[in-house]
């Protein structure tokens, strides 16, 4: 009897379940979008009130739903007007523009219309027989940021020194090598700065540098050193035409002070001592060895006086104004 009641209750529950499920409300079906249908602007004429303008262009007063249908963002406005981006062109035109945007940094140390004072010390690089070391000074005026005109001079008198190599060679070969010494040198130069830049050093410190080349013309005073016949020969300094070419690196420690390393070549035709002692006497009985015209060689020698110069530069005036605002 009890089993029959239980079976009836289970059967009743199985019949009641579909009825309960069918009593639940149906969910909204997704709306099907037909792109071929005529688009109806959402919210009536709200999009055409003239307050905003669709991105694809058009004059104010034409709503987003009135696009010309040329694709792009206009299609977005047709499909979903609520997602249509809009820009108020009148307000956008009134926005302040930040003009202080630079793609290239201003030059750290301008050279235009500035004087450069460059004291240095030169060391002989290519003469193994006698050193021509000495101090020098260069003065330049930059007519623009890359070109300058100027002068420079070197002082050698009293600082020429025959090397130990010359002494050992003469002693071993029993041959006197003609050598010369210089008194001074002066040149008028033209300088060109083809490149400049910067690099990091000592952690995060930024060094600014430039590379320059120069050329000029001037004079150098030189004389032979008597080594073949020093008992009779004594030479005097004579100025000779010289040419100057070189180049260097300048590293700025601030906007008016820089350290400079330069390699210069002073080119000239030098007069050397005659390696032969002329024998005999002239009609007056004077030995030819004592006559100055026999002391020098018949031809001059093409000479390169290459020297490394190390010094510093001071630019005047110390400050300046950039043509464009920073």
PDB file of N, CA and C in Angstrom, residues 133-211:
ATOM      1  N   UNK A 133     110.230  71.244 -29.490  1.00  0.00           N
ATOM      2  CA  UNK A 133     109.095  71.460 -28.590  1.00  0.00           C
ATOM      3  C   UNK A 133     109.005  72.930 -28.211  1.00  0.00           C
ATOM      4  N   UNK A 134     107.791  73.358 -27.891  1.00  0.00           N
ATOM      5  CA  UNK A 134     107.635  74.743 -27.481  1.00  0.00           C
ATOM      6  C   UNK A 134     106.190  75.134 -27.276  1.00  0.00           C
ATOM      7  N   UNK A 135     105.958  76.249 -26.595  1.00  0.00           N
ATOM      8  CA  UNK A 135     104.582  76.717 -26.381  1.00  0.00           C
ATOM      9  C   UNK A 135     104.057  77.445 -27.612  1.00  0.00           C
ATOM     10  N   UNK A 136     102.757  77.578 -27.678  1.00  0.00           N
ATOM     11  CA  UNK A 136     102.122  78.279 -28.788  1.00  0.00           C
ATOM     12  C   UNK A 136     100.820  78.915 -28.359  1.00  0.00           C
ATOM     13  N   UNK A 137     100.302  79.733 -29.239  1.00  0.00           N
ATOM     14  CA  UNK A 137      99.039  80.426 -28.960  1.00  0.00           C
ATOM     15  C   UNK A 137      98.272  80.577 -30.268  1.00  0.00           C
ATOM     16  N   UNK A 138      96.964  80.270 -30.223  1.00  0.00           N
ATOM     17  CA  UNK A 138      96.086  80.426 -31.381  1.00  0.00           C
ATOM     18  C   UNK A 138      94.929  81.344 -31.003  1.00  0.00           C
ATOM     19  N   UNK A 139      94.590  82.242 -31.909  1.00  0.00           N
ATOM     20  CA  UNK A 139      93.457  83.158 -31.728  1.00  0.00           C
ATOM     21  C   UNK A 139      92.550  83.010 -32.946  1.00  0.00           C
ATOM     22  N   UNK A 140      91.266  82.751 -32.694  1.00  0.00           N
ATOM     23  CA  UNK A 140      90.317  82.555 -33.788  1.00  0.00           C
ATOM     24  C   UNK A 140      89.061  83.380 -33.548  1.00  0.00           C
ATOM     25  N   UNK A 141      88.463  83.802 -34.658  1.00  0.00           N
ATOM     26  CA  UNK A 141      87.162  84.475 -34.593  1.00  0.00           C
ATOM     27  C   UNK A 141      86.213  83.724 -35.507  1.00  0.00           C
ATOM     28  N   UNK A 142      85.087  83.247 -34.966  1.00  0.00           N
ATOM     29  CA  UNK A 142      84.124  82.459 -35.725  1.00  0.00           C
ATOM     30  C   UNK A 142      83.126  83.390 -36.410  1.00  0.00           C
ATOM     31  N   UNK A 143      83.167  83.369 -37.739  1.00  0.00           N
ATOM     32  CA  UNK A 143      82.241  84.206 -38.505  1.00  0.00           C
ATOM     33  C   UNK A 143      80.854  83.558 -38.582  1.00  0.00           C
ATOM     34  N   UNK A 144      80.756  82.286 -38.363  1.00  0.00           N
ATOM     35  CA  UNK A 144      79.483  81.606 -38.128  1.00  0.00           C
ATOM     36  C   UNK A 144      79.793  80.414 -37.217  1.00  0.00           C
ATOM     37  N   UNK A 145      78.883  79.488 -37.130  1.00  0.00           N
ATOM     38  CA  UNK A 145      79.078  78.427 -36.144  1.00  0.00           C
ATOM     39  C   UNK A 145      80.061  77.361 -36.573  1.00  0.00           C
ATOM     40  N   UNK A 146      80.491  77.360 -37.827  1.00  0.00           N
ATOM     41  CA  UNK A 146      81.376  76.297 -38.303  1.00  0.00           C
ATOM     42  C   UNK A 146      82.654  76.813 -38.958  1.00  0.00           C
ATOM     43  N   UNK A 147      82.771  78.098 -39.221  1.00  0.00           N
ATOM     44  CA  UNK A 147      83.948  78.633 -39.897  1.00  0.00           C
ATOM     45  C   UNK A 147      84.564  79.763 -39.090  1.00  0.00           C
ATOM     46  N   UNK A 148      85.899  79.776 -39.104  1.00  0.00           N
ATOM     47  CA  UNK A 148      86.617  80.793 -38.337  1.00  0.00           C
ATOM     48  C   UNK A 148      87.879  81.197 -39.084  1.00  0.00           C
ATOM     49  N   UNK A 149      88.317  82.401 -38.820  1.00  0.00           N
ATOM     50  CA  UNK A 149      89.604  82.884 -39.301  1.00  0.00           C
ATOM     51  C   UNK A 149      90.439  83.230 -38.077  1.00  0.00           C
ATOM     52  N   UNK A 150      91.768  83.050 -38.212  1.00  0.00           N
ATOM     53  CA  UNK A 150      92.591  83.309 -37.041  1.00  0.00           C
ATOM     54  C   UNK A 150      94.069  83.212 -37.342  1.00  0.00           C
ATOM     55  N   UNK A 151      94.849  83.296 -36.307  1.00  0.00           N
ATOM     56  CA  UNK A 151      96.301  83.211 -36.393  1.00  0.00           C
ATOM     57  C   UNK A 151      96.796  82.286 -35.286  1.00  0.00           C
ATOM     58  N   UNK A 152      97.993  81.761 -35.493  1.00  0.00           N
ATOM     59  CA  UNK A 152      98.640  81.010 -34.420  1.00  0.00           C
ATOM     60  C   UNK A 152     100.150  81.155 -34.555  1.00  0.00           C
ATOM     61  N   UNK A 153     100.833  80.946 -33.461  1.00  0.00           N
ATOM     62  CA  UNK A 153     102.285  81.064 -33.464  1.00  0.00           C
ATOM     63  C   UNK A 153     102.909  80.089 -32.491  1.00  0.00           C
ATOM     64  N   UNK A 154     104.135  79.684 -32.815  1.00  0.00           N
ATOM     65  CA  UNK A 154     104.895  78.776 -31.952  1.00  0.00           C
ATOM     66  C   UNK A 154     106.241  79.416 -31.619  1.00  0.00           C
ATOM     67  N   UNK A 155     106.713  79.169 -30.421  1.00  0.00           N
ATOM     68  CA  UNK A 155     107.995  79.714 -29.974  1.00  0.00           C
ATOM     69  C   UNK A 155     108.926  78.546 -29.630  1.00  0.00           C
ATOM     70  N   UNK A 156     110.042  78.447 -30.403  1.00  0.00           N
ATOM     71  CA  UNK A 156     110.960  77.313 -30.226  1.00  0.00           C
ATOM     72  C   UNK A 156     112.324  77.721 -29.677  1.00  0.00           C
ATOM     73  N   UNK A 157     112.681  78.997 -29.788  1.00  0.00           N
ATOM     74  CA  UNK A 157     114.045  79.435 -29.476  1.00  0.00           C
ATOM     75  C   UNK A 157     114.447  79.014 -28.065  1.00  0.00           C
ATOM     76  N   UNK A 158     115.628  78.375 -27.996  1.00  0.00           N
ATOM     77  CA  UNK A 158     116.141  77.938 -26.707  1.00  0.00           C
ATOM     78  C   UNK A 158     115.597  76.605 -26.248  1.00  0.00           C
ATOM     79  N   UNK A 159     114.597  76.070 -26.957  1.00  0.00           N
ATOM     80  CA  UNK A 159     113.978  74.804 -26.549  1.00  0.00           C
ATOM     81  C   UNK A 159     114.306  73.650 -27.498  1.00  0.00           C
ATOM     82  N   UNK A 160     115.048  73.950 -28.614  1.00  0.00           N
ATOM     83  CA  UNK A 160     115.456  72.872 -29.517  1.00  0.00           C
ATOM     84  C   UNK A 160     116.502  72.008 -28.809  1.00  0.00           C
ATOM     85  N   UNK A 161     116.377  70.713 -28.972  1.00  0.00           N
ATOM     86  CA  UNK A 161     117.297  69.806 -28.253  1.00  0.00           C
ATOM     87  C   UNK A 161     117.620  68.609 -29.131  1.00  0.00           C
ATOM     88  N   UNK A 162     118.930  68.475 -29.570  1.00  0.00           N
ATOM     89  CA  UNK A 162     119.316  67.253 -30.289  1.00  0.00           C
ATOM     90  C   UNK A 162     119.084  66.035 -29.422  1.00  0.00           C
ATOM     91  N   UNK A 163     118.560  65.008 -30.046  1.00  0.00           N
ATOM     92  CA  UNK A 163     118.164  63.816 -29.291  1.00  0.00           C
ATOM     93  C   UNK A 163     119.360  62.919 -29.027  1.00  0.00           C
ATOM     94  N   UNK A 164     119.205  62.006 -28.105  1.00  0.00           N
ATOM     95  CA  UNK A 164     120.237  61.004 -27.827  1.00  0.00           C
ATOM     96  C   UNK A 164     120.416  60.067 -29.024  1.00  0.00           C
ATOM     97  N   UNK A 165     119.346  59.859 -29.773  1.00  0.00           N
ATOM     98  CA  UNK A 165     119.436  59.036 -30.985  1.00  0.00           C
ATOM     99  C   UNK A 165     120.397  59.662 -31.983  1.00  0.00           C
ATOM    100  N   UNK A 166     120.365  60.976 -32.139  1.00  0.00           N
ATOM    101  CA  UNK A 166     121.289  61.667 -33.048  1.00  0.00           C
ATOM    102  C   UNK A 166     122.737  61.498 -32.572  1.00  0.00           C
ATOM    103  N   UNK A 167     122.952  61.612 -31.262  1.00  0.00           N
ATOM    104  CA  UNK A 167     124.309  61.463 -30.733  1.00  0.00           C
ATOM    105  C   UNK A 167     124.840  60.043 -30.960  1.00  0.00           C
ATOM    106  N   UNK A 168     124.023  59.052 -30.687  1.00  0.00           N
ATOM    107  CA  UNK A 168     124.470  57.668 -30.848  1.00  0.00           C
ATOM    108  C   UNK A 168     124.708  57.330 -32.314  1.00  0.00           C
ATOM    109  N   UNK A 169     123.852  57.852 -33.197  1.00  0.00           N
ATOM    110  CA  UNK A 169     124.024  57.573 -34.626  1.00  0.00           C
ATOM    111  C   UNK A 169     125.313  58.187 -35.153  1.00  0.00           C
ATOM    112  N   UNK A 170     125.568  59.422 -34.802  1.00  0.00           N
ATOM    113  CA  UNK A 170     126.791  60.086 -35.265  1.00  0.00           C
ATOM    114  C   UNK A 170     128.029  59.394 -34.718  1.00  0.00           C
ATOM    115  N   UNK A 171     127.944  58.958 -33.470  1.00  0.00           N
ATOM    116  CA  UNK A 171     129.099  58.296 -32.853  1.00  0.00           C
ATOM    117  C   UNK A 171     129.355  56.933 -33.476  1.00  0.00           C
ATOM    118  N   UNK A 172     128.283  56.186 -33.770  1.00  0.00           N
ATOM    119  CA  UNK A 172     128.451  54.839 -34.311  1.00  0.00           C
ATOM    120  C   UNK A 172     128.844  54.865 -35.778  1.00  0.00           C
ATOM    121  N   UNK A 173     128.227  55.738 -36.575  1.00  0.00           N
ATOM    122  CA  UNK A 173     128.483  55.752 -38.020  1.00  0.00           C
ATOM    123  C   UNK A 173     129.577  56.720 -38.410  1.00  0.00           C
ATOM    124  N   UNK A 174     130.010  57.544 -37.475  1.00  0.00           N
ATOM    125  CA  UNK A 174     131.024  58.560 -37.775  1.00  0.00           C
ATOM    126  C   UNK A 174     130.562  59.473 -38.911  1.00  0.00           C
ATOM    127  N   UNK A 175     129.278  59.736 -38.927  1.00  0.00           N
ATOM    128  CA  UNK A 175     128.686  60.582 -39.959  1.00  0.00           C
ATOM    129  C   UNK A 175     127.844  61.650 -39.278  1.00  0.00           C
ATOM    130  N   UNK A 176     128.056  62.888 -39.670  1.00  0.00           N
ATOM    131  CA  UNK A 176     127.259  63.983 -39.128  1.00  0.00           C
ATOM    132  C   UNK A 176     125.954  64.130 -39.897  1.00  0.00           C
ATOM    133  N   UNK A 177     124.841  64.027 -39.208  1.00  0.00           N
ATOM    134  CA  UNK A 177     123.535  64.177 -39.843  1.00  0.00           C
ATOM    135  C   UNK A 177     123.153  65.653 -39.810  1.00  0.00           C
ATOM    136  N   UNK A 178     122.871  66.285 -40.969  1.00  0.00           N
ATOM    137  CA  UNK A 178     122.455  67.695 -40.954  1.00  0.00           C
ATOM    138  C   UNK A 178     121.151  67.874 -40.191  1.00  0.00           C
ATOM    139  N   UNK A 179     121.152  68.723 -39.208  1.00  0.00           N
ATOM    140  CA  UNK A 179     119.956  69.014 -38.430  1.00  0.00           C
ATOM    141  C   UNK A 179     119.776  70.521 -38.352  1.00  0.00           C
ATOM    142  N   UNK A 180     118.537  70.937 -38.066  1.00  0.00           N
ATOM    143  CA  UNK A 180     118.223  72.366 -37.977  1.00  0.00           C
ATOM    144  C   UNK A 180     117.455  72.625 -36.690  1.00  0.00           C
ATOM    145  N   UNK A 181     117.408  73.874 -36.337  1.00  0.00           N
ATOM    146  CA  UNK A 181     116.617  74.308 -35.188  1.00  0.00           C
ATOM    147  C   UNK A 181     115.770  75.498 -35.601  1.00  0.00           C
ATOM    148  N   UNK A 182     114.663  75.679 -34.860  1.00  0.00           N
ATOM    149  CA  UNK A 182     113.700  76.731 -35.203  1.00  0.00           C
ATOM    150  C   UNK A 182     113.678  77.788 -34.102  1.00  0.00           C
ATOM    151  N   UNK A 183     113.315  79.009 -34.516  1.00  0.00           N
ATOM    152  CA  UNK A 183     113.174  80.104 -33.550  1.00  0.00           C
ATOM    153  C   UNK A 183     111.707  80.415 -33.283  1.00  0.00           C
ATOM    154  N   UNK A 184     110.934  80.565 -34.346  1.00  0.00           N
ATOM    155  CA  UNK A 184     109.513  80.864 -34.190  1.00  0.00           C
ATOM    156  C   UNK A 184     108.758  80.461 -35.450  1.00  0.00           C
ATOM    157  N   UNK A 185     107.480  80.476 -35.354  1.00  0.00           N
ATOM    158  CA  UNK A 185     106.615  80.146 -36.474  1.00  0.00           C
ATOM    159  C   UNK A 185     105.299  80.891 -36.292  1.00  0.00           C
ATOM    160  N   UNK A 186     104.778  81.473 -37.370  1.00  0.00           N
ATOM    161  CA  UNK A 186     103.510  82.211 -37.312  1.00  0.00           C
ATOM    162  C   UNK A 186     102.707  81.908 -38.567  1.00  0.00           C
ATOM    163  N   UNK A 187     101.365  81.802 -38.409  1.00  0.00           N
ATOM    164  CA  UNK A 187     100.508  81.427 -39.531  1.00  0.00           C
ATOM    165  C   UNK A 187      99.167  82.157 -39.447  1.00  0.00           C
ATOM    166  N   UNK A 188      98.578  82.405 -40.609  1.00  0.00           N
ATOM    167  CA  UNK A 188      97.187  82.846 -40.718  1.00  0.00           C
ATOM    168  C   UNK A 188      96.366  81.645 -41.176  1.00  0.00           C
ATOM    169  N   UNK A 189      95.281  81.345 -40.452  1.00  0.00           N
ATOM    170  CA  UNK A 189      94.577  80.082 -40.653  1.00  0.00           C
ATOM    171  C   UNK A 189      93.108  80.295 -40.979  1.00  0.00           C
ATOM    172  N   UNK A 190      92.541  79.266 -41.594  1.00  0.00           N
ATOM    173  CA  UNK A 190      91.095  79.167 -41.793  1.00  0.00           C
ATOM    174  C   UNK A 190      90.654  77.845 -41.172  1.00  0.00           C
ATOM    175  N   UNK A 191      89.659  77.897 -40.289  1.00  0.00           N
ATOM    176  CA  UNK A 191      89.202  76.716 -39.556  1.00  0.00           C
ATOM    177  C   UNK A 191      87.785  76.365 -39.966  1.00  0.00           C
ATOM    178  N   UNK A 192      87.539  75.067 -40.102  1.00  0.00           N
ATOM    179  CA  UNK A 192      86.198  74.572 -40.423  1.00  0.00           C
ATOM    180  C   UNK A 192      85.835  73.469 -39.435  1.00  0.00           C
ATOM    181  N   UNK A 193      84.621  73.530 -38.905  1.00  0.00           N
ATOM    182  CA  UNK A 193      84.138  72.552 -37.928  1.00  0.00           C
ATOM    183  C   UNK A 193      83.086  71.686 -38.608  1.00  0.00           C
ATOM    184  N   UNK A 194      83.447  70.491 -39.094  1.00  0.00           N
ATOM    185  CA  UNK A 194      82.482  69.671 -39.830  1.00  0.00           C
ATOM    186  C   UNK A 194      81.562  68.843 -38.962  1.00  0.00           C
ATOM    187  N   UNK A 195      81.926  68.607 -37.702  1.00  0.00           N
ATOM    188  CA  UNK A 195      81.109  67.697 -36.888  1.00  0.00           C
ATOM    189  C   UNK A 195      81.200  68.094 -35.426  1.00  0.00           C
ATOM    190  N   UNK A 196      80.119  67.862 -34.736  1.00  0.00           N
ATOM    191  CA  UNK A 196      80.096  68.034 -33.291  1.00  0.00           C
ATOM    192  C   UNK A 196      79.081  67.060 -32.714  1.00  0.00           C
ATOM    193  N   UNK A 197      79.211  66.764 -31.430  1.00  0.00           N
ATOM    194  CA  UNK A 197      78.319  65.797 -30.806  1.00  0.00           C
ATOM    195  C   UNK A 197      78.569  65.743 -29.318  1.00  0.00           C
ATOM    196  N   UNK A 198      78.193  64.629 -28.718  1.00  0.00           N
ATOM    197  CA  UNK A 198      78.351  64.487 -27.274  1.00  0.00           C
ATOM    198  C   UNK A 198      78.504  63.017 -26.936  1.00  0.00           C
ATOM    199  N   UNK A 199      79.083  62.763 -25.774  1.00  0.00           N
ATOM    200  CA  UNK A 199      79.221  61.401 -25.285  1.00  0.00           C
ATOM    201  C   UNK A 199      79.155  61.440 -23.763  1.00  0.00           C
ATOM    202  N   UNK A 200      78.857  60.298 -23.181  1.00  0.00           N
ATOM    203  CA  UNK A 200      78.738  60.198 -21.724  1.00  0.00           C
ATOM    204  C   UNK A 200      80.043  59.668 -21.149  1.00  0.00           C
ATOM    205  N   UNK A 201      80.417  60.205 -20.010  1.00  0.00           N
ATOM    206  CA  UNK A 201      81.631  59.765 -19.337  1.00  0.00           C
ATOM    207  C   UNK A 201      81.524  60.001 -17.846  1.00  0.00           C
ATOM    208  N   UNK A 202      82.302  59.259 -17.101  1.00  0.00           N
ATOM    209  CA  UNK A 202      82.271  59.371 -15.634  1.00  0.00           C
ATOM    210  C   UNK A 202      80.841  59.210 -15.114  1.00  0.00           C
ATOM    211  N   UNK A 203      80.228  58.110 -15.468  1.00  0.00           N
ATOM    212  CA  UNK A 203      78.849  57.887 -15.025  1.00  0.00           C
ATOM    213  C   UNK A 203      77.873  58.495 -16.005  1.00  0.00           C
ATOM    214  N   UNK A 204      77.160  59.525 -15.585  1.00  0.00           N
ATOM    215  CA  UNK A 204      76.134  60.132 -16.427  1.00  0.00           C
ATOM    216  C   UNK A 204      76.512  61.542 -16.865  1.00  0.00           C
ATOM    217  N   UNK A 205      77.785  61.937 -16.741  1.00  0.00           N
ATOM    218  CA  UNK A 205      78.187  63.280 -17.157  1.00  0.00           C
ATOM    219  C   UNK A 205      78.292  63.320 -18.684  1.00  0.00           C
ATOM    220  N   UNK A 206      77.711  64.351 -19.301  1.00  0.00           N
ATOM    221  CA  UNK A 206      77.682  64.471 -20.747  1.00  0.00           C
ATOM    222  C   UNK A 206      78.749  65.459 -21.202  1.00  0.00           C
ATOM    223  N   UNK A 207      79.628  65.000 -22.094  1.00  0.00           N
ATOM    224  CA  UNK A 207      80.657  65.859 -22.675  1.00  0.00           C
ATOM    225  C   UNK A 207      80.236  66.220 -24.098  1.00  0.00           C
ATOM    226  N   UNK A 208      80.372  67.495 -24.441  1.00  0.00           N
ATOM    227  CA  UNK A 208      80.122  67.957 -25.803  1.00  0.00           C
ATOM    228  C   UNK A 208      81.471  68.197 -26.488  1.00  0.00           C
ATOM    229  N   UNK A 209      81.565  67.826 -27.740  1.00  0.00           N
ATOM    230  CA  UNK A 209      82.830  67.945 -28.451  1.00  0.00           C
ATOM    231  C   UNK A 209      82.571  68.421 -29.873  1.00  0.00           C
ATOM    232  N   UNK A 210      83.628  68.842 -30.520  1.00  0.00           N
ATOM    233  CA  UNK A 210      83.571  69.102 -31.960  1.00  0.00           C
ATOM    234  C   UNK A 210      84.911  68.715 -32.579  1.00  0.00           C
ATOM    235  N   UNK A 211      84.863  68.418 -33.860  1.00  0.00           N
ATOM    236  CA  UNK A 211      86.048  68.102 -34.648  1.00  0.00           C
ATOM    237  C   UNK A 211      86.265  69.227 -35.642  1.00  0.00           C
TER     238      UNK A 211
END
